[in-house]
Structure formats: structure tokens, C-alpha cells
């Protein structure tokens, strides 16, 4: 077996046949010395394969331009933003004059689906190039904020889930103060976002998405399937739906990944023996769906859904836009519930968190991290935080770590030198001034009390489904999870003579997949399978119209 280095993968040479194929798709152009092929911030920029001469890639996120790489004959420009449709983060300039083959962005996206032999090489290169760029001094989007700011955390979580390169500068550091002076701002103006030449103070997520080119105007067209939620179930449905030729739209309140995207490392997903971060798995699925032609937009939440007399479903978004679709797949997933403790809401984002990624882990550097919960998410969080915090304490209400956690994960936790598992333990109080500083806890068996100073508390208890937007025509169980499948045939809301499809809800043509569906196994692989099955149900329904 031959192994290729990252550089070989990122900058491969195109064969004569591949160059000929690209020339049939695009057009040959010449650029003079110093002429720009595209510039940082350009949207829908073209792909260029070099026939002769040289093209230099330049990056200037730090304020000082430097060369990233020089493309010579039979190599090509571009990275993942060619797929996502976001503005490019680098510039391309001709050196000494060059002749290139230009293929516009829309055509190159179609080519990635139509010509697999060439698309594999390009896709691998695009993803590896972005990874290599982020290992340099590349800063991407610059964010200035207070270290325990809820608003700054919200921005960073958005960037993390949408795989947007960014650098966070705390206000009280030398670099943070320098940027505040540069922006003529004070800490009270933060968080401040610097996106290319644009500087925005206290931006909303909608403003950020518009600045980055993540949100897009949705055309007034009839979709075959509209997928609400881009977690594992929604992403799998997008891949299968788009690959089977369905006109597919995916919307999400934040970005791809769902709850799995917040996991620092998933190790029991088939095909990845070394494990991988949930965000990376989500990003791979996102790019795969884009490759097949699925459309994405975020941050968008659904306000309401109505069914018309002709069978169309109309979904109204928070933006005010109404989108028409033949079918709907509900894959909104769940989130962890807030603990019924005084001041819990006050410290959310400033010491209390519901995920454990590199964004949140930084607050626990050399301190104590508290993890509340006993499922796999709690276990994965504890193992990840143990690499950053001096000590991690898992608080478990019961007496068995393996009751809800995979055995391999429980074994690692028990072997970790800086992780303590406290059985029969519950949080009584959370204490602090501007941010969480300590917790008071109680043993629910002996009623013994204790107090721990901590840098952060990570909560993974009580899944709450995101179903508040659904109409009354979609039945849910007593916990809010969506009822679906053959068991609803006798439900009072099901009025058709035919039996419902496997994942169909009480509203015909509306399906549910993943954690949001009642009775499912809360595992990433199960959600992916559910998403794929959802498209099978969609196809069955569409064929009956």
C-alpha cells in the first residue's frame, strides 16, 4: 500500500487527460504578470487549472500579506470554499504571466458529482489545503471579546460548527488591547468581529452569516424535501436525498453537526477506528451533501409549518421567508436540559456549558472541570477536558458508570489519573460573580455536603427535543418526542386509509428521523441510519402522488 503525504494530497499534479477534461468544461484565459485571478472576499470565485506560467496564492489575515504556495503547470487553485459557496479567504495572482483553464464555481460543483475520477482528487486536495492553511499563522476571522462573555461564546460556537477559521483575542491581552485600539473600541463594544475589511460590533448571528456568505437567499421554488436540522440524521438525509436526484434543502439554527458536532471525539462510529471529532464527521457529511447538490442555509429557525389543500407544506422561517416543499423531514434533534438550580441560566456561557469542544475547554486550563451526567457525551467530554484541566470530576446521580455509558469509555475514565467519579452526587448550588467560580453539591444517599472551586461545569443530562415549532397535526409523546411509523395508524390524527411509512408522522408527507423521534436509540450511527431511511420514506411518498 502506498501512503501519500499531506503535501502530495493537497497539491497533486493533473494528468493530460484531466487537463483536457477541464478544458472541455471551462475556457482558456491568459493573465498578465501581477494580475489577480481572484481576491480574498470574492464570492463564487472560479477554479483555475494552470496550463503554463505560475499562480501565487496569497494570504493576509494577519494584516501582512505572505505567499502560501505557487501553482505551476498542471496544478490547480481552490479549496473547500469552492463547494460551500463562501467567500475565498486567500487571493490568487499571476506571476510572470500565465495561461489557465477557468471553470466557474457552479460548473465545478456539478463536475464534482458527474466525474468521480477527477472529483476525488480535487475534494481531497481542497480539504487538505484548508487543514494545512489553519496550521500556519492564518488567523481567519478575528474576534475580540471578554473571556467569559456569553455573546462571544455564541459567535465562537457558530464558527466552530460551520468550520469557519477564526482567532479569538481576549480584551485584557496585549493583542486584544491592540485590536481594540485599531478598531477605536472599548471592551463594552465587544464582541467585535473583523471579517476581511469589515468590522462589526456586537453582531447578531444573522449579520455574521451574511458577512461570511453562509446564509443565502432561498429561491422561490418547490423542493422535493426540506430537512429541518443538520445533525447526523439531517446530514445523512441530505446526502441520500441529493444523490438520488431530489431537490433538497437543509436548514439549521446554527450549522452542521447537531449534538454530535459538539462531541470532542467519537470512537465507536464504524469505519473510524482512531475516532474523530464530531465536528469533523459533520463537516465531511456537509461537503458530501454539497457535492451531490444539496442546498444549505444557516442560521435559520422554522417559526411555523402549514399544509395546503394541494398537499404542499409551507414553512415560515425566522427571516420571514416562506419555503414550499412536497415533503418535510424533521431532524431537529435534542439539547440538554437546564438543571433546576438558581443562577444556572445566569452562568450559561460564562462557566456553565452544554458541550465540550476546544471553544469551551480553554476556560478550564489548569483548573477543575465539573461534568454532570453519565452518558457517552458526558464520558467523551470528561476525557477531552482531562487534557486541558488539572482535574475533572464527574458527578453521577446513581451508582453505576456503565449504566448509560459504553464500557470502553467507562474503563478509560476509571483509568485516568486526573478524573474522579463521584457517585450519588448532585449539584445543589452554583456560585460566582461575573462567571461560575464554585459549586455546592450533595450526596443523595448520605446527605453529605461538599463545596468545589471550579473553572467550568459541563452539563449532559435530560434530553429535550426541539419540537416547539411543530403544528398540532404532528403528534408527540408526553416528553415532546415526535411519534412516527406504523404504530400511529390508529392515532386520532391519522386520517388516511393507507398505513403510514416507517418514519411518517401523523401529518402525511412529514417524517421524523434521529433523536427527535420517539423511541430511538440515542447514538450517532442510529441517527445516520434513520436519516437514510427517511429518504426511502420520502421517495415512497412522492411515488404515490
Coordinates of C-alpha atoms in Angstrom, one line a residue:
X1 CA 0.0 0.0 0.0
X2 CA 1.3 3.5 -0.9
X3 CA 0.8 6.3 1.5
X4 CA 0.7 9.9 0.4
X5 CA 1.9 12.9 2.4
X6 CA -0.4 15.8 3.2
X7 CA 1.5 17.9 0.7
X8 CA 1.1 15.4 -2.1
X9 CA -2.6 15.1 -1.3
X10 CA -3.0 18.9 -1.2
X11 CA -1.1 19.8 -4.3
X12 CA -1.4 16.9 -6.8
X13 CA -0.4 17.1 -10.5
X14 CA -3.2 16.7 -13.1
X15 CA -2.8 14.3 -15.9
X16 CA -3.1 15.3 -19.6
X17 CA -6.5 13.6 -19.7
X18 CA -7.7 15.5 -16.6
X19 CA -6.5 18.8 -18.1
X20 CA -8.3 18.0 -21.3
X21 CA -11.5 17.2 -19.4
X22 CA -11.3 20.5 -17.5
X23 CA -10.7 22.4 -20.8
X24 CA -13.9 21.0 -22.2
X25 CA -15.8 22.2 -19.1
X26 CA -14.3 25.7 -19.0
X27 CA -12.4 28.2 -21.1
X28 CA -8.7 29.1 -21.6
X29 CA -7.6 32.5 -20.3
X30 CA -4.4 34.5 -20.0
X31 CA -3.4 36.8 -17.2
X32 CA -0.6 39.3 -17.2
X33 CA 2.1 39.5 -14.5
X34 CA 0.6 40.7 -11.2
X35 CA -3.0 40.4 -12.4
X36 CA -5.4 38.9 -9.9
X37 CA -7.4 35.8 -10.8
X38 CA -9.5 36.2 -7.7
X39 CA -9.1 38.2 -4.4
X40 CA -9.8 37.5 -0.8
X41 CA -13.5 38.0 0.0
X42 CA -14.7 37.2 -3.6
X43 CA -17.9 35.1 -3.7
X44 CA -18.5 32.3 -6.2
X45 CA -14.9 32.6 -7.4
X46 CA -13.7 30.4 -10.3
X47 CA -11.5 27.3 -10.3
X48 CA -8.3 27.6 -12.3
X49 CA -6.0 24.8 -13.7
X50 CA -2.6 26.2 -14.8
X51 CA -1.5 25.4 -18.3
X52 CA 1.7 27.4 -18.2
X53 CA 3.3 30.0 -16.1
X54 CA 2.7 30.4 -12.4
X55 CA -0.1 31.4 -10.0
X56 CA 0.7 32.6 -6.5
X57 CA -1.7 32.1 -3.6
X58 CA -1.5 35.0 -1.0
X59 CA -3.0 35.2 2.5
X60 CA -3.2 38.4 4.5
X61 CA -5.4 37.7 7.5
X62 CA -2.7 38.9 9.9
X63 CA -2.6 42.3 8.1
X64 CA 0.7 41.3 6.4
X65 CA 0.5 39.5 3.0
X66 CA 2.6 36.4 2.6
X67 CA 2.7 33.7 0.0
X68 CA 1.1 30.4 0.8
X69 CA 2.0 28.3 -2.3
X70 CA 2.9 28.7 -6.0
X71 CA 0.9 26.7 -8.5
X72 CA 2.8 25.7 -11.6
X73 CA 1.8 23.9 -14.8
X74 CA -0.7 21.1 -14.4
X75 CA -1.8 22.1 -10.9
X76 CA -4.9 24.0 -9.7
X77 CA -6.3 26.6 -7.4
X78 CA -9.1 26.3 -4.9
X79 CA -10.2 24.9 -1.5
X80 CA -13.4 23.9 0.3
X81 CA -15.0 27.3 -0.2
X82 CA -15.5 26.3 -3.9
X83 CA -18.0 23.8 -2.5
X84 CA -19.6 25.9 0.2
X85 CA -20.0 29.0 -1.9
X86 CA -18.5 31.1 0.8
X87 CA -16.1 34.0 0.0
X88 CA -12.5 32.9 -0.5
X89 CA -10.0 33.6 2.3
X90 CA -7.0 33.9 0.0
X91 CA -6.1 35.7 -3.2
X92 CA -4.5 34.3 -6.4
X93 CA -2.2 36.4 -8.5
X94 CA -0.4 35.7 -11.8
X95 CA 3.4 35.7 -11.6
X96 CA 5.3 36.4 -14.8
X97 CA 2.1 35.9 -16.8
X98 CA 0.1 32.6 -17.0
X99 CA -2.3 30.7 -19.2
X100 CA -5.1 28.9 -17.2
X101 CA -8.3 26.9 -17.7
X102 CA -11.1 28.7 -15.9
X103 CA -14.2 26.7 -14.7
X104 CA -16.9 28.7 -13.0
X105 CA -17.9 27.8 -9.4
X106 CA -21.3 26.3 -10.4
X107 CA -19.9 24.2 -13.1
X108 CA -17.1 22.9 -10.9
X109 CA -19.6 21.8 -8.2
X110 CA -21.6 19.9 -10.8
X111 CA -18.4 18.3 -12.1
X112 CA -17.6 17.0 -8.7
X113 CA -20.7 14.9 -8.8
X114 CA -20.5 14.0 -12.5
X115 CA -16.8 13.0 -12.9
X116 CA -15.9 10.9 -9.8
X117 CA -12.3 10.1 -11.0
X118 CA -11.4 13.7 -11.0
X119 CA -13.6 14.8 -8.2
X120 CA -11.9 12.5 -5.7
X121 CA -8.6 14.1 -6.4
X122 CA -10.0 17.7 -6.1
X123 CA -12.0 17.0 -3.0
X124 CA -9.1 15.5 -1.1
X125 CA -6.9 18.4 -2.1
X126 CA -9.5 21.1 -1.2
X127 CA -10.0 19.6 2.3
X128 CA -6.3 19.1 3.0
X129 CA -5.4 22.6 1.8
X130 CA -7.7 24.1 4.3
X131 CA -6.3 21.9 7.1
X132 CA -2.7 22.9 6.2
X133 CA -3.7 26.6 6.0
X134 CA -5.0 26.5 9.5
X135 CA -1.7 25.1 10.8
X136 CA 0.0 28.2 9.7
X137 CA -0.3 31.7 11.2
X138 CA -3.6 32.1 9.3
X139 CA -6.0 33.9 11.7
X140 CA -9.2 33.9 9.6
X141 CA -12.0 35.9 11.2
X142 CA -10.7 37.9 14.2
X143 CA -13.0 38.1 17.3
X144 CA -12.3 40.4 20.2
X145 CA -14.2 39.7 23.4
X146 CA -14.3 39.2 27.1
X147 CA -13.1 35.7 28.2
X148 CA -16.4 34.8 29.9
X149 CA -18.8 36.6 27.5
X150 CA -21.9 34.7 26.5
X151 CA -22.1 36.7 23.3
X152 CA -18.5 35.9 22.3
X153 CA -19.0 32.2 23.1
X154 CA -22.1 32.2 20.9
X155 CA -20.1 33.5 18.0
X156 CA -17.3 31.1 18.5
X157 CA -19.7 28.1 18.7
X158 CA -21.2 29.3 15.4
X159 CA -17.8 29.4 13.8
X160 CA -16.9 26.0 15.2
X161 CA -20.0 24.3 13.9
X162 CA -19.7 26.0 10.5
X163 CA -16.0 25.2 10.2
X164 CA -15.1 28.9 9.9
X165 CA -11.4 29.6 10.7
X166 CA -11.2 32.2 13.4
X167 CA -8.9 33.6 16.1
X168 CA -10.2 34.8 19.5
X169 CA -8.5 37.7 21.3
X170 CA -9.3 38.4 24.9
X171 CA -9.7 42.1 25.7
X172 CA -7.2 42.0 28.5
X173 CA -4.3 40.6 26.5
X174 CA -1.7 42.7 24.6
X175 CA -3.1 41.6 21.2
X176 CA -6.7 42.2 22.4
X177 CA -5.9 45.8 23.5
X178 CA -4.0 46.4 20.3
X179 CA -7.0 45.4 18.2
X180 CA -9.4 47.5 20.4
X181 CA -7.2 50.5 19.7
X182 CA -7.1 49.6 16.0
X183 CA -10.9 49.4 15.9
X184 CA -11.3 52.6 18.1
X185 CA -13.4 50.5 20.5
X186 CA -13.7 49.6 24.2
X187 CA -14.4 46.3 26.0
X188 CA -18.0 47.5 26.3
X189 CA -18.3 47.4 22.5
X190 CA -17.4 43.7 22.3
X191 CA -17.6 41.1 20.9
X192 CA -16.2 42.7 17.8
X193 CA -15.9 40.8 14.5
X194 CA -13.3 41.6 11.9
X195 CA -14.2 39.9 8.6
X196 CA -11.9 41.0 5.8
X197 CA -12.1 44.8 5.7
X198 CA -15.4 44.8 7.6
X199 CA -15.6 45.4 11.4
X200 CA -18.8 44.7 13.2
X201 CA -19.6 45.4 16.8
X202 CA -21.8 43.1 18.8
X203 CA -23.1 41.3 15.7
X204 CA -26.1 39.0 15.5
X205 CA -25.6 35.5 14.1
X206 CA -27.6 36.6 11.0
X207 CA -25.2 39.5 10.4
X208 CA -22.2 37.1 10.9
X209 CA -23.7 34.6 8.4
X210 CA -24.3 37.4 5.9
X211 CA -20.8 38.7 6.3
X212 CA -19.3 35.2 5.8
X213 CA -21.6 34.2 2.9
X214 CA -23.1 31.3 4.9
X215 CA -26.7 32.4 4.7
X216 CA -28.2 32.7 1.2
X217 CA -31.5 33.8 -0.3
X218 CA -33.6 30.8 -0.8
X219 CA -35.2 30.7 -4.3
X220 CA -39.0 30.6 -4.6
X221 CA -39.1 27.1 -5.9
X222 CA -40.9 23.9 -4.9
X223 CA -38.5 21.5 -3.1
X224 CA -38.9 17.7 -3.0
X225 CA -37.7 17.6 0.6
X226 CA -36.9 20.2 3.2
X227 CA -34.8 18.9 6.0
X228 CA -35.1 20.8 9.3
X229 CA -31.9 20.2 11.4
X230 CA -28.4 19.4 10.2
X231 CA -27.3 16.8 12.8
X232 CA -26.2 13.3 11.8
X233 CA -29.8 12.4 10.7
X234 CA -30.3 15.5 8.7
X235 CA -26.9 15.4 7.0
X236 CA -27.4 11.7 6.1
X237 CA -30.8 12.5 4.6
X238 CA -29.2 15.4 2.7
X239 CA -26.6 13.1 1.2
X240 CA -29.1 10.4 0.2
X241 CA -31.7 12.8 -0.9
X242 CA -29.5 14.9 -3.2
X243 CA -27.6 11.9 -4.5
X244 CA -30.9 10.4 -5.6
X245 CA -31.8 13.5 -7.5
X246 CA -34.3 15.0 -5.1
X247 CA -34.3 18.8 -4.9
X248 CA -33.1 19.1 -1.3
X249 CA -32.9 22.0 1.1
X250 CA -31.4 21.8 4.6
X251 CA -31.8 24.5 7.3
X252 CA -30.4 24.7 10.8
X253 CA -30.5 27.1 13.7
X254 CA -26.7 27.2 14.0
X255 CA -24.9 25.0 11.5
X256 CA -24.0 21.4 10.6
X257 CA -23.3 18.8 13.3
X258 CA -26.1 18.9 15.9
X259 CA -25.3 17.3 19.2
X260 CA -22.8 15.0 17.6
X261 CA -20.9 18.0 16.2
X262 CA -20.3 19.2 19.8
X263 CA -18.5 15.9 20.7
X264 CA -14.8 16.2 21.1
X265 CA -14.2 12.7 19.8
X266 CA -16.5 9.9 18.6
X267 CA -14.7 6.5 18.8
X268 CA -17.4 3.9 18.2
X269 CA -18.6 5.1 14.8
X270 CA -17.9 2.3 12.3
X271 CA -15.1 3.0 9.8
X272 CA -13.1 5.3 12.0
X273 CA -11.0 3.1 14.4
X274 CA -9.0 6.0 15.7
X275 CA -12.1 8.1 16.2
X276 CA -12.7 11.6 15.0
X277 CA -14.2 14.8 16.3
X278 CA -17.9 15.2 15.9
X279 CA -17.4 18.5 14.1
X280 CA -15.1 16.8 11.5
X281 CA -17.6 14.0 10.9
X282 CA -20.3 16.6 10.4
X283 CA -18.1 18.7 8.1
X284 CA -17.4 15.6 5.9
X285 CA -21.1 14.9 5.7
X286 CA -21.8 18.5 4.9
X287 CA -19.3 18.6 2.0
X288 CA -20.6 15.3 0.7
X289 CA -24.1 16.6 0.6
X290 CA -22.9 19.8 -1.2
X291 CA -21.1 17.6 -3.7
X292 CA -24.4 16.0 -4.7
X293 CA -26.2 19.3 -5.0
X294 CA -28.0 19.7 -1.6
X295 CA -28.6 23.3 -0.6
X296 CA -27.9 24.6 2.9
X297 CA -28.7 27.7 4.8
X298 CA -28.0 28.8 8.4
X299 CA -28.7 30.2 10.9
X300 CA -32.4 29.7 10.2
X301 CA -35.1 28.5 12.5
X302 CA -38.6 27.5 11.5
X303 CA -41.4 29.5 13.0
X304 CA -44.4 27.6 11.7
X305 CA -45.4 24.9 9.2
X306 CA -48.8 24.6 7.4
X307 CA -50.1 22.1 4.9
X308 CA -52.0 23.4 1.9
X309 CA -55.0 21.8 0.2
X310 CA -52.8 20.7 -2.7
X311 CA -50.6 18.7 -0.3
X312 CA -47.7 21.2 -0.3
X313 CA -46.1 22.1 3.0
X314 CA -45.2 25.8 3.6
X315 CA -42.6 26.5 6.3
X316 CA -42.1 30.0 7.5
X317 CA -38.6 30.9 8.7
X318 CA -37.4 33.4 11.3
X319 CA -36.3 35.6 8.3
X320 CA -39.9 35.9 7.2
X321 CA -39.5 33.9 4.1
X322 CA -41.9 31.1 3.3
X323 CA -40.5 28.0 1.6
X324 CA -42.6 25.5 -0.3
X325 CA -41.9 21.7 -0.3
X326 CA -43.5 18.4 -1.1
X327 CA -42.2 16.7 2.0
X328 CA -40.6 17.6 5.3
X329 CA -38.0 15.6 7.3
X330 CA -37.9 16.7 11.0
X331 CA -34.4 16.0 12.3
X332 CA -34.1 18.8 14.8
X333 CA -32.6 16.5 17.5
X334 CA -32.4 17.3 21.2
X335 CA -30.4 19.6 23.6
X336 CA -29.5 19.0 27.2
X337 CA -31.9 20.5 29.8
X338 CA -31.0 23.3 32.2
X339 CA -30.7 22.0 35.7
X340 CA -33.4 23.4 38.1
X341 CA -30.9 25.3 40.1
X342 CA -30.9 29.0 41.0
X343 CA -28.4 31.1 38.9
X344 CA -28.0 28.3 36.3
X345 CA -29.3 30.4 33.5
X346 CA -27.1 33.4 34.7
X347 CA -23.9 31.5 34.2
X348 CA -24.7 29.8 30.9
X349 CA -21.9 30.7 28.5
X350 CA -19.8 32.1 31.4
X351 CA -19.0 28.9 33.3
X352 CA -21.9 26.5 32.6
X353 CA -21.8 24.8 29.2
X354 CA -23.7 22.1 27.3
X355 CA -20.9 21.0 25.1
X356 CA -17.1 20.4 25.5
X357 CA -15.1 21.4 22.5
X358 CA -11.9 23.5 22.1
X359 CA -14.1 26.6 22.4
X360 CA -15.3 25.8 25.9
X361 CA -12.3 23.8 27.2
X362 CA -10.0 26.8 27.2
X363 CA -11.7 28.2 30.4
X364 CA -10.6 25.1 32.3
X365 CA -6.9 25.4 31.6
X366 CA -5.1 24.3 34.8
X367 CA -8.3 24.4 36.8
X368 CA -11.1 22.0 37.8
X369 CA -13.8 21.0 35.4
X370 CA -17.1 19.5 36.6
X371 CA -19.0 17.1 34.3
X372 CA -22.6 16.4 35.2
X373 CA -24.1 13.2 33.6
X374 CA -23.4 9.6 32.9
X375 CA -23.9 9.0 29.2
X376 CA -21.4 8.8 26.4
X377 CA -21.5 12.5 25.8
X378 CA -20.5 13.1 29.4
X379 CA -17.8 10.5 29.2
X380 CA -16.3 11.9 25.9
X381 CA -16.4 15.4 27.4
X382 CA -14.6 14.2 30.6
X383 CA -11.8 12.5 28.6
X384 CA -11.4 15.6 26.4
X385 CA -11.4 18.1 29.3
X386 CA -8.8 15.9 31.1
X387 CA -6.3 17.1 28.5
X388 CA -6.9 20.7 29.4
X389 CA -8.0 20.8 33.1
X390 CA -5.8 20.0 36.1
X391 CA -8.7 17.8 37.4
X392 CA -12.0 16.6 36.1
X393 CA -14.8 15.5 38.4
X394 CA -17.8 13.5 37.1
X395 CA -21.0 13.9 39.1
X396 CA -23.3 10.9 38.8
X397 CA -26.7 10.7 40.5
X398 CA -26.6 6.9 40.5
X399 CA -24.0 4.3 41.4
X400 CA -23.1 2.7 38.1
X401 CA -21.0 4.5 35.5
X402 CA -21.7 1.8 32.9
X403 CA -25.5 2.1 33.1
X404 CA -25.7 4.6 30.3
X405 CA -22.0 4.7 29.1
X406 CA -20.2 2.4 26.7
X407 CA -17.9 0.0 28.6
X408 CA -14.7 1.1 26.7
X409 CA -15.3 4.7 27.7
X410 CA -16.1 3.9 31.3
X411 CA -12.9 1.9 31.5
X412 CA -10.8 4.8 30.2
X413 CA -12.4 7.1 32.7
X414 CA -11.7 4.8 35.6
X415 CA -8.0 4.5 34.5
X416 CA -7.5 8.2 34.0
X417 CA -5.3 9.7 36.8
X418 CA -6.9 13.1 36.8
X419 CA -10.6 12.1 36.6
X420 CA -12.7 11.4 39.7
X421 CA -16.2 9.8 39.6
X422 CA -18.4 11.0 42.4
X423 CA -21.4 8.6 42.8
X424 CA -24.8 9.5 44.2
X425 CA -23.8 13.2 43.8
X426 CA -26.0 16.1 42.7
X427 CA -25.4 19.8 42.3
X428 CA -27.2 22.0 44.9
X429 CA -25.9 25.5 44.1
X430 CA -23.8 27.3 41.5
X431 CA -21.8 30.3 42.8
X432 CA -19.8 33.2 41.4
X433 CA -19.8 36.8 40.4
X434 CA -19.3 37.5 36.7
X435 CA -18.7 33.9 36.0
X436 CA -19.0 30.5 37.7
X437 CA -16.4 30.1 40.4
X438 CA -17.7 27.1 42.5
X439 CA -20.5 24.6 43.1
X440 CA -22.1 23.2 46.2
X441 CA -23.0 19.5 45.9
X442 CA -24.9 16.9 48.0
X443 CA -24.6 13.1 48.3
X444 CA -28.2 11.9 47.7
X445 CA -27.6 8.7 49.7
X446 CA -25.8 10.1 52.8
X447 CA -26.9 13.7 52.5
X448 CA -23.3 14.7 53.0
X449 CA -22.4 18.2 51.6
X450 CA -19.3 19.5 49.9
X451 CA -18.0 22.5 48.0
X452 CA -15.7 22.6 45.0
X453 CA -14.0 25.5 43.3
X454 CA -14.2 25.1 39.6
X455 CA -13.5 26.8 36.3
X456 CA -16.4 25.3 34.4
X457 CA -19.4 22.9 34.7
X458 CA -20.4 20.9 31.7
X459 CA -24.0 19.6 31.8
X460 CA -25.1 16.5 29.9
X461 CA -28.4 15.5 31.5
X462 CA -32.0 15.3 30.3
X463 CA -32.5 15.4 26.6
X464 CA -35.1 17.9 25.4
X465 CA -36.5 17.6 21.8
X466 CA -36.7 20.6 19.5
X467 CA -40.3 20.3 18.6
X468 CA -41.8 23.6 19.9
X469 CA -42.3 24.8 16.3
X470 CA -44.4 21.9 15.1
X471 CA -48.1 22.3 14.4
X472 CA -50.8 20.3 16.3
X473 CA -51.2 18.0 13.3
X474 CA -47.8 16.4 14.2
X475 CA -48.3 14.2 17.3
X476 CA -45.7 13.9 20.0
X477 CA -45.3 11.7 23.1
X478 CA -45.6 13.0 26.7
X479 CA -42.0 14.1 26.6
X480 CA -42.3 16.0 23.3
X481 CA -40.7 13.5 21.0
X482 CA -42.3 13.0 17.6
X483 CA -44.5 9.9 17.1
X484 CA -43.9 8.2 13.8
X485 CA -44.2 4.9 12.0
X486 CA -46.8 2.1 11.7
X487 CA -47.8 2.5 15.4
X488 CA -49.6 5.8 14.7
X489 CA -52.1 4.2 12.2
X490 CA -54.7 4.1 15.0
X491 CA -53.9 7.6 16.2
X492 CA -56.8 10.0 16.1
X493 CA -54.8 12.4 13.9
X494 CA -54.0 9.8 11.2
X495 CA -57.0 10.0 8.8
X496 CA -55.7 8.2 5.7
X497 CA -56.7 4.6 4.7
X498 CA -53.2 3.6 4.0
X499 CA -50.6 2.7 6.7
X500 CA -48.0 5.4 7.4
X501 CA -44.5 4.9 6.1
X502 CA -41.8 3.8 8.5
X503 CA -40.9 7.3 9.7
X504 CA -44.0 9.2 8.7
X505 CA -45.7 11.3 11.3
X506 CA -49.4 11.9 11.9
X507 CA -49.1 14.6 9.2
X508 CA -48.8 12.8 5.8
X509 CA -45.6 13.7 3.9
X510 CA -43.9 14.9 7.1
X511 CA -41.3 12.5 8.5
X512 CA -39.1 12.4 11.6
X513 CA -35.6 11.0 12.0
X514 CA -32.9 10.8 14.6
X515 CA -33.0 11.8 18.3
X516 CA -36.2 13.8 17.9
X517 CA -38.2 10.7 17.0
X518 CA -39.9 8.9 19.9
X519 CA -38.3 5.6 20.9
X520 CA -35.0 6.0 19.1
X521 CA -31.5 4.8 20.3
X522 CA -29.5 8.0 21.0
X523 CA -26.4 7.1 19.0
X524 CA -24.8 8.8 16.1
X525 CA -24.8 5.8 13.8
X526 CA -28.5 5.2 14.6
X527 CA -29.3 8.8 13.6
X528 CA -27.4 8.4 10.3
X529 CA -29.4 5.2 9.5
X530 CA -32.6 7.0 10.4
X531 CA -31.7 9.8 8.0
X532 CA -31.1 7.4 5.2
X533 CA -34.4 5.6 5.9
X534 CA -36.1 8.9 6.0
X535 CA -35.3 9.5 2.3
X536 CA -36.6 6.0 1.4
X537 CA -39.9 7.1 3.0
X538 CA -39.8 10.4 1.1
X539 CA -39.3 8.5 -2.2
X540 CA -42.2 6.1 -1.3
X541 CA -44.5 9.0 -0.5
X542 CA -43.5 11.0 -3.7
X543 CA -44.1 8.0 -5.9
X544 CA -47.6 7.7 -4.6
X545 CA -48.6 11.3 -5.5

